[in-house]
Coordinates of C-alpha atoms in Angstrom, one line a residue:
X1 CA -31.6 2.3 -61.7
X2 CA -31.3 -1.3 -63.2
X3 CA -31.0 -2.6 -59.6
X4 CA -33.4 -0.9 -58.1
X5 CA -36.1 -2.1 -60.7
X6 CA -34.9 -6.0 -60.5
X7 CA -35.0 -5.8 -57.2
X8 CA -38.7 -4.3 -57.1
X9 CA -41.7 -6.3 -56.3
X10 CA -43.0 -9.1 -59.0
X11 CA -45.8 -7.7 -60.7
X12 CA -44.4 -3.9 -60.3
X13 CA -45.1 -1.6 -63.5
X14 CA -42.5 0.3 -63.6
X15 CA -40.7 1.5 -66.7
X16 CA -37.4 2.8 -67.3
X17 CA -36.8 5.5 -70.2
X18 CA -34.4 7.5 -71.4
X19 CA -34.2 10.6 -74.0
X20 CA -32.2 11.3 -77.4
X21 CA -31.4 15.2 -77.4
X22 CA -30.0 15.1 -81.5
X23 CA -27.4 17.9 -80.7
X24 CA -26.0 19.8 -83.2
X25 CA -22.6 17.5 -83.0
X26 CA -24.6 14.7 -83.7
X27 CA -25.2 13.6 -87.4
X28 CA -25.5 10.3 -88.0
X29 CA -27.6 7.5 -86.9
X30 CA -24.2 5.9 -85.0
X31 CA -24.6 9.0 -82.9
X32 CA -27.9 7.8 -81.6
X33 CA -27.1 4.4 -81.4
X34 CA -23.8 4.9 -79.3
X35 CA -26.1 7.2 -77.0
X36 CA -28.5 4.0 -76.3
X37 CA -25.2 2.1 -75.1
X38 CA -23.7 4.6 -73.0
X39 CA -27.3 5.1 -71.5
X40 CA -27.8 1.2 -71.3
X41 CA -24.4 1.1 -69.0
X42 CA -25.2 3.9 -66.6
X43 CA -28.5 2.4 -65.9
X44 CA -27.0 -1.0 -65.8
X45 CA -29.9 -2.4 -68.5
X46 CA -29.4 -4.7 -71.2
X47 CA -32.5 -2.7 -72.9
X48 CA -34.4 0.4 -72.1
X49 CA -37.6 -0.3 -72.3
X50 CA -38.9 3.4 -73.8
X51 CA -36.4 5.8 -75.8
X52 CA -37.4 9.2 -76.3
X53 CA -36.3 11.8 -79.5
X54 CA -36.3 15.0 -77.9
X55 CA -36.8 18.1 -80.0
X56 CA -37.2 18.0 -83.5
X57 CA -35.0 21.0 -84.2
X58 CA -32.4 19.2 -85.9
X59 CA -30.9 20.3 -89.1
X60 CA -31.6 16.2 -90.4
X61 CA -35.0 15.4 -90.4
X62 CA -36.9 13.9 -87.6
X63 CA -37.4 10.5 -89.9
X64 CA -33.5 10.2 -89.8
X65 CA -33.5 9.9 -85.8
X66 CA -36.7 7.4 -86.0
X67 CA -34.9 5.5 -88.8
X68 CA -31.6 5.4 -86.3
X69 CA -34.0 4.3 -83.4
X70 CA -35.7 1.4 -85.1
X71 CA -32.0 0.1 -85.9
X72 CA -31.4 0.1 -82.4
X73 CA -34.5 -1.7 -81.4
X74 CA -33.7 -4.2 -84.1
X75 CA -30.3 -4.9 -82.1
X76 CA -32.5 -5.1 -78.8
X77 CA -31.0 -2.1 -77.2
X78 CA -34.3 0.0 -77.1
X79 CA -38.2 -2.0 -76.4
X80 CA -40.4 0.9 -77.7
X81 CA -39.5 4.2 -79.5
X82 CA -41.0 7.2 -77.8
X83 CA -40.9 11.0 -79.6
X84 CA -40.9 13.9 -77.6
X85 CA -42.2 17.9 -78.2
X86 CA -44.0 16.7 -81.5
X87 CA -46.9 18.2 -83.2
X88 CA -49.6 16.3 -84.8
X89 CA -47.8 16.6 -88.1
X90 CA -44.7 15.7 -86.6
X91 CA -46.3 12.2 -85.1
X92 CA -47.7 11.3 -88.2
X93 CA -44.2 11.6 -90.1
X94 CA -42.5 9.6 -87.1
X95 CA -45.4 7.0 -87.2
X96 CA -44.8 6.6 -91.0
X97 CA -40.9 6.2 -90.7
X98 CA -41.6 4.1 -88.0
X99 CA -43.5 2.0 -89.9
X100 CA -41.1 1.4 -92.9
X101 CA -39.4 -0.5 -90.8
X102 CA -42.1 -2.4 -89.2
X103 CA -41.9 -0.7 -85.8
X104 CA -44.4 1.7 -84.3
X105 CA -44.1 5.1 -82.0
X106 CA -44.9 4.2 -78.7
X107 CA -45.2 7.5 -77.1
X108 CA -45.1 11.1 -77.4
X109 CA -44.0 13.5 -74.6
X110 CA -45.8 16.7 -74.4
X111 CA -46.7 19.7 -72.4
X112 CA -50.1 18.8 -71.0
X113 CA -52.2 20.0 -68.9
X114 CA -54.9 22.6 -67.8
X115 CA -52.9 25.2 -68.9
X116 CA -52.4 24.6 -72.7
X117 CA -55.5 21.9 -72.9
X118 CA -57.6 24.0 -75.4
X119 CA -55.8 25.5 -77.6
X120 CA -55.7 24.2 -81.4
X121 CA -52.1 22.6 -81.9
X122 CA -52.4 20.5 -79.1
X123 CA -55.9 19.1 -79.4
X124 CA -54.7 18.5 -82.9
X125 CA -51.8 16.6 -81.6
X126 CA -53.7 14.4 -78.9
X127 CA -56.2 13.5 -82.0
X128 CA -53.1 12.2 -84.1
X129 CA -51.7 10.5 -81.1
X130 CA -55.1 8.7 -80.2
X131 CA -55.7 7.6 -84.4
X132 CA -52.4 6.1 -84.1
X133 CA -52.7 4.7 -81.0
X134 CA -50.2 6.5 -79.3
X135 CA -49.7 6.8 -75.7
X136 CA -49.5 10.6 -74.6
X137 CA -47.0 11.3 -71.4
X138 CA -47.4 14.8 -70.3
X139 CA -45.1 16.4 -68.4
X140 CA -45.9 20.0 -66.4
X141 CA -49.3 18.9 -65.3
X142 CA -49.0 21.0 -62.5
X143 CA -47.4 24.2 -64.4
X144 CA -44.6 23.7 -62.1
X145 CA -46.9 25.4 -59.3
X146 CA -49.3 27.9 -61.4
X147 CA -51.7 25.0 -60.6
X148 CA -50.4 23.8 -56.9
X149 CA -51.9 26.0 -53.6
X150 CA -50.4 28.9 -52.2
X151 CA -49.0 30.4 -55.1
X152 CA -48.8 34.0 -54.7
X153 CA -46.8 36.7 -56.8
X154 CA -43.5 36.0 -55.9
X155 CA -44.1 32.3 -56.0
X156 CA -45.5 33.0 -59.6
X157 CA -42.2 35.0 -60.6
X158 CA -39.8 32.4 -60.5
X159 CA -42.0 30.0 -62.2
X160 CA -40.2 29.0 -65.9
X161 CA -43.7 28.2 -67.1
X162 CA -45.0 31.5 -67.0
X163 CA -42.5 32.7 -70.2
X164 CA -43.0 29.7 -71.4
X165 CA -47.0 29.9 -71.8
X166 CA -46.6 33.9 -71.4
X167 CA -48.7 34.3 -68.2
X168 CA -49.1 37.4 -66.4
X169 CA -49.6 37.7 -62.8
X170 CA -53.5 38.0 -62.6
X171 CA -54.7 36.8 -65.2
X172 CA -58.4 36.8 -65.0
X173 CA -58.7 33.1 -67.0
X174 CA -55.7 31.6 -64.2
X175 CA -57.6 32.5 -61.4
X176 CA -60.8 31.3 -62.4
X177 CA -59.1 28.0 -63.4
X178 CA -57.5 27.7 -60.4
X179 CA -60.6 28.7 -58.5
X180 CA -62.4 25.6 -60.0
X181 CA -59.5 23.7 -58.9
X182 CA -59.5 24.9 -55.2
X183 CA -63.7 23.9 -54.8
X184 CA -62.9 20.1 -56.2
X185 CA -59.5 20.3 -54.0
X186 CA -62.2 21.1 -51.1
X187 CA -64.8 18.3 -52.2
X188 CA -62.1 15.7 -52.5
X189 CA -59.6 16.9 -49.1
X190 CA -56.6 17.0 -51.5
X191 CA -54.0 19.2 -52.6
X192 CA -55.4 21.1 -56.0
X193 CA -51.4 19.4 -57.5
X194 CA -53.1 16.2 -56.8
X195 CA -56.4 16.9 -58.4
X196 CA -54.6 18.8 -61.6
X197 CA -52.6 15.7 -62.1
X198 CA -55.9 13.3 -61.3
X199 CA -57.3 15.2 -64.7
X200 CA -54.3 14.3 -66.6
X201 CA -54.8 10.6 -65.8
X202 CA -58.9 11.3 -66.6
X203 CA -58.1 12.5 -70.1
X204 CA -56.0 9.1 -70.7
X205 CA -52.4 10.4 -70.8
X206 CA -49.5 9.2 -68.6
X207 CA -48.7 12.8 -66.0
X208 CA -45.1 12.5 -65.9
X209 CA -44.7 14.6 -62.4
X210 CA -41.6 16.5 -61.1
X211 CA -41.6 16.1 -57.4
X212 CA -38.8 18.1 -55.7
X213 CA -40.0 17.0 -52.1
X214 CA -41.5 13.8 -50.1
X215 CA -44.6 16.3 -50.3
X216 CA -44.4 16.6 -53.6
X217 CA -44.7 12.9 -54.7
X218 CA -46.8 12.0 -51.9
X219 CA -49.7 14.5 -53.6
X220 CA -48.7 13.1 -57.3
X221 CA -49.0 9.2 -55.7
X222 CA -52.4 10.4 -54.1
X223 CA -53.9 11.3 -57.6
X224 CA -54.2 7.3 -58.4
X225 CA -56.7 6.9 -55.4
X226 CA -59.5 8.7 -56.9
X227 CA -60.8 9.8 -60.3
X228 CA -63.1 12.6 -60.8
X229 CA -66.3 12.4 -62.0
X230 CA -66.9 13.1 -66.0
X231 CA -68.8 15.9 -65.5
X232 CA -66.0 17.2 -63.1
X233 CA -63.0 17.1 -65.9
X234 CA -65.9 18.6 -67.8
X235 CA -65.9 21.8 -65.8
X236 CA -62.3 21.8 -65.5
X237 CA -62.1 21.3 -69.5
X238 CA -64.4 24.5 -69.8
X239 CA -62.0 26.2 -67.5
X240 CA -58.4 25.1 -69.1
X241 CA -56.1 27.7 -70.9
X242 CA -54.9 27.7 -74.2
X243 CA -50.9 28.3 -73.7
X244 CA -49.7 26.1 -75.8
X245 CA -45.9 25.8 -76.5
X246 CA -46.6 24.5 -79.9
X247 CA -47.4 27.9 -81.1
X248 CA -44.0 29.4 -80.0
X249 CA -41.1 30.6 -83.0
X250 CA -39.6 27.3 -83.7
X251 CA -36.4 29.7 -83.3
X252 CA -36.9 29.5 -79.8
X253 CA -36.1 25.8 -79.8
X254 CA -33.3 25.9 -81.9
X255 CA -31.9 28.7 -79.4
X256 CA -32.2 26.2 -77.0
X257 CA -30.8 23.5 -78.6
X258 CA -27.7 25.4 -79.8
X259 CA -27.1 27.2 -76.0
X260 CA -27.1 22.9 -74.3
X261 CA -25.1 22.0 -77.1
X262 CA -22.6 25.1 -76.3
X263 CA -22.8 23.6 -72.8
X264 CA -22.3 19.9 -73.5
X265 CA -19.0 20.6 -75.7
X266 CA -17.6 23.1 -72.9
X267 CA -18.2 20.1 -70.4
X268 CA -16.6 17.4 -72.6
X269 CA -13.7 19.4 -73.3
X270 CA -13.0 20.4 -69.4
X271 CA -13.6 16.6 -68.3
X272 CA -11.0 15.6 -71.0
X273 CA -8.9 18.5 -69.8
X274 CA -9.2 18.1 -66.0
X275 CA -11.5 15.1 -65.3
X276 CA -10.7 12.4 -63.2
X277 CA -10.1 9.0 -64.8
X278 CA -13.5 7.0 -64.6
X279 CA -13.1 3.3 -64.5
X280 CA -14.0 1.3 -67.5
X281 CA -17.4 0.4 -67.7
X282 CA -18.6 -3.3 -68.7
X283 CA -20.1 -2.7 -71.9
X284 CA -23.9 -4.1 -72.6
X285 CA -24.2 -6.8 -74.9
X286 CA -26.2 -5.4 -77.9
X287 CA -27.6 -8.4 -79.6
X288 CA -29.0 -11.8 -78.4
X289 CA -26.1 -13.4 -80.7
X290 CA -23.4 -10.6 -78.2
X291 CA -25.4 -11.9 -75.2
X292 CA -24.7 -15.6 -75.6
X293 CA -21.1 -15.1 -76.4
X294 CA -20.7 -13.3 -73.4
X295 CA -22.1 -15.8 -70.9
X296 CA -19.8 -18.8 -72.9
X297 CA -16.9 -16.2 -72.2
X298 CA -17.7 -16.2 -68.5
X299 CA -18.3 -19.8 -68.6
X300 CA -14.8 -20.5 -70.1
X301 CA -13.1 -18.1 -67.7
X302 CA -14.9 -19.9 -64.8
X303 CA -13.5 -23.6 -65.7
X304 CA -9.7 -22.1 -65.8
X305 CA -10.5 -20.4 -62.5

């Protein structure tokens, strides 16, 4: 990934990031820091220029994993400290430990889009994000097909998303969502993926898309060539769900988070047990002092070559 973005075009936006998952192994601030490097070598970075906390289900605080991330973007390892799956009172806690250390939260990834748009948690949460001046980057802005054409009821059964906003096959609110979708899909000659994910980039947030196939991303690149009108995200504001995940058990994520780190030990152990041996990595320099002894160490090698 590092090579691919230095050798992109001069003025190119792109931005690299990365996520923390704090797994239930994982208690202490090293942890997260360690977790930068290893990140920093696969990508072949010096710095990651956004570093997500994912999932504040943690038995520590979320203010401990801010505090740990500050401390890694005071050794220049991380640019900007993002937070992930965090309510409104969970951004303002993040912003304030942020701040103790005179850093600020740059993002926060959520579930966004016309599915979970009006209900309370979330608009609470974009209103925290926007009085703090943090960027929202939604990911499923397209419901992972609830909002995309051609979905029928075997399509709709093997969508994740519908246990996770608890959406029933013909739901009378879906179809007149989607309906609205179809008519401005019509007006504009584009996919209704591309127009859902043109309303995610209306409302100011970043749609971080999924795309699977060329298809795919060709429809999510097609939302930046147009922009509906406001009273056009108007009627698809009127029309948008309220399935938030924000209002699930808070069980539910720990579930989660002890199931991957169930996974993540068995994986370790078998890859100590029967991995192959994976040539050393050259490890990233973590301060500016670390950088400048390394290029003096190359230097001196050099001459004796």
């Amino acid at each position: 990934l590092g090579g691919a973005l230095s050798r992109a075009q001069s003025g190119s936006t792109a931005v690299a990031a990365s996520k923390f998952l704090p797994l239930l192994w994982r208690w202490s601030q090293w942890s997260l820091i360690q977790a930068v490097r290893g990140t920093l070598r696969r990508m072949q970075l010096h710095t990651c220029p956004l570093y997500f906390i994912h999932t504040p289900v943690h038995p520590l605080p979320l203010e401990w994993w801010v505090h740990a991330a500050c401390k890694a973007k005071e050794l220049g390892l991380i640019k900007a400290i993002g937070l992930s799956n965090c309510n409104a009172d969970q951004v303002r806690r993040g912003a304030a430990a942020a701040a103790e250390h005179g850093c600020k939260i740059a993002a926060n990834q959520i579930l966004f889009s016309l599915l979970d748009f009006s209900s309370e948690p979330l608009q609470d949460t974009l209103q925290a994000c926007v009085s703090l001046g943090i960027t929202v980057v939604g990911y499923g802005p397209v419901g992972q097909g609830l909002l995309a054409d051609n979905l029928d009821e075997a399509k709709f059964s093997g969508i994740r998303m519908t246990k996770m906003t608890g959406l029933v096959w013909g739901d009378a609110d879906l179809a007149s969502l989607r309906d609205t979708l179809s008519s401005l899909a019509l007006k504009y000659q584009q996919s209704m993926a591309t127009v859902a994910i043109n309303w995610v980039i209306c409302k100011g947030a970043v749609p971080l898309v999924g795309a699977r196939t060329p298809k795919q991303a060709r429809e999510a690149v097609k939302a930046l060539e147009f922009r509906l009108s406001s009273s056009e995200v108007a009627q698809l504001d009127a029309r948008a769900l309220s399935r938030s995940t924000f209002e699930k058990p808070r069980w539910r994520r720990a579930v989660f988070l002890c199931v991957l780190s169930t996974l993540m030990v068995a994986y370790t152990v078998t890859d100590l047990l029967f991995g192959l041996p994976v040539p050393k990595e050259k490890t990233t320099p973590d301060t500016d002092t670390e950088r400048e002894r390394e290029r003096e160490r190359q230097g001196t090698a050099k001459q004796r070559d």
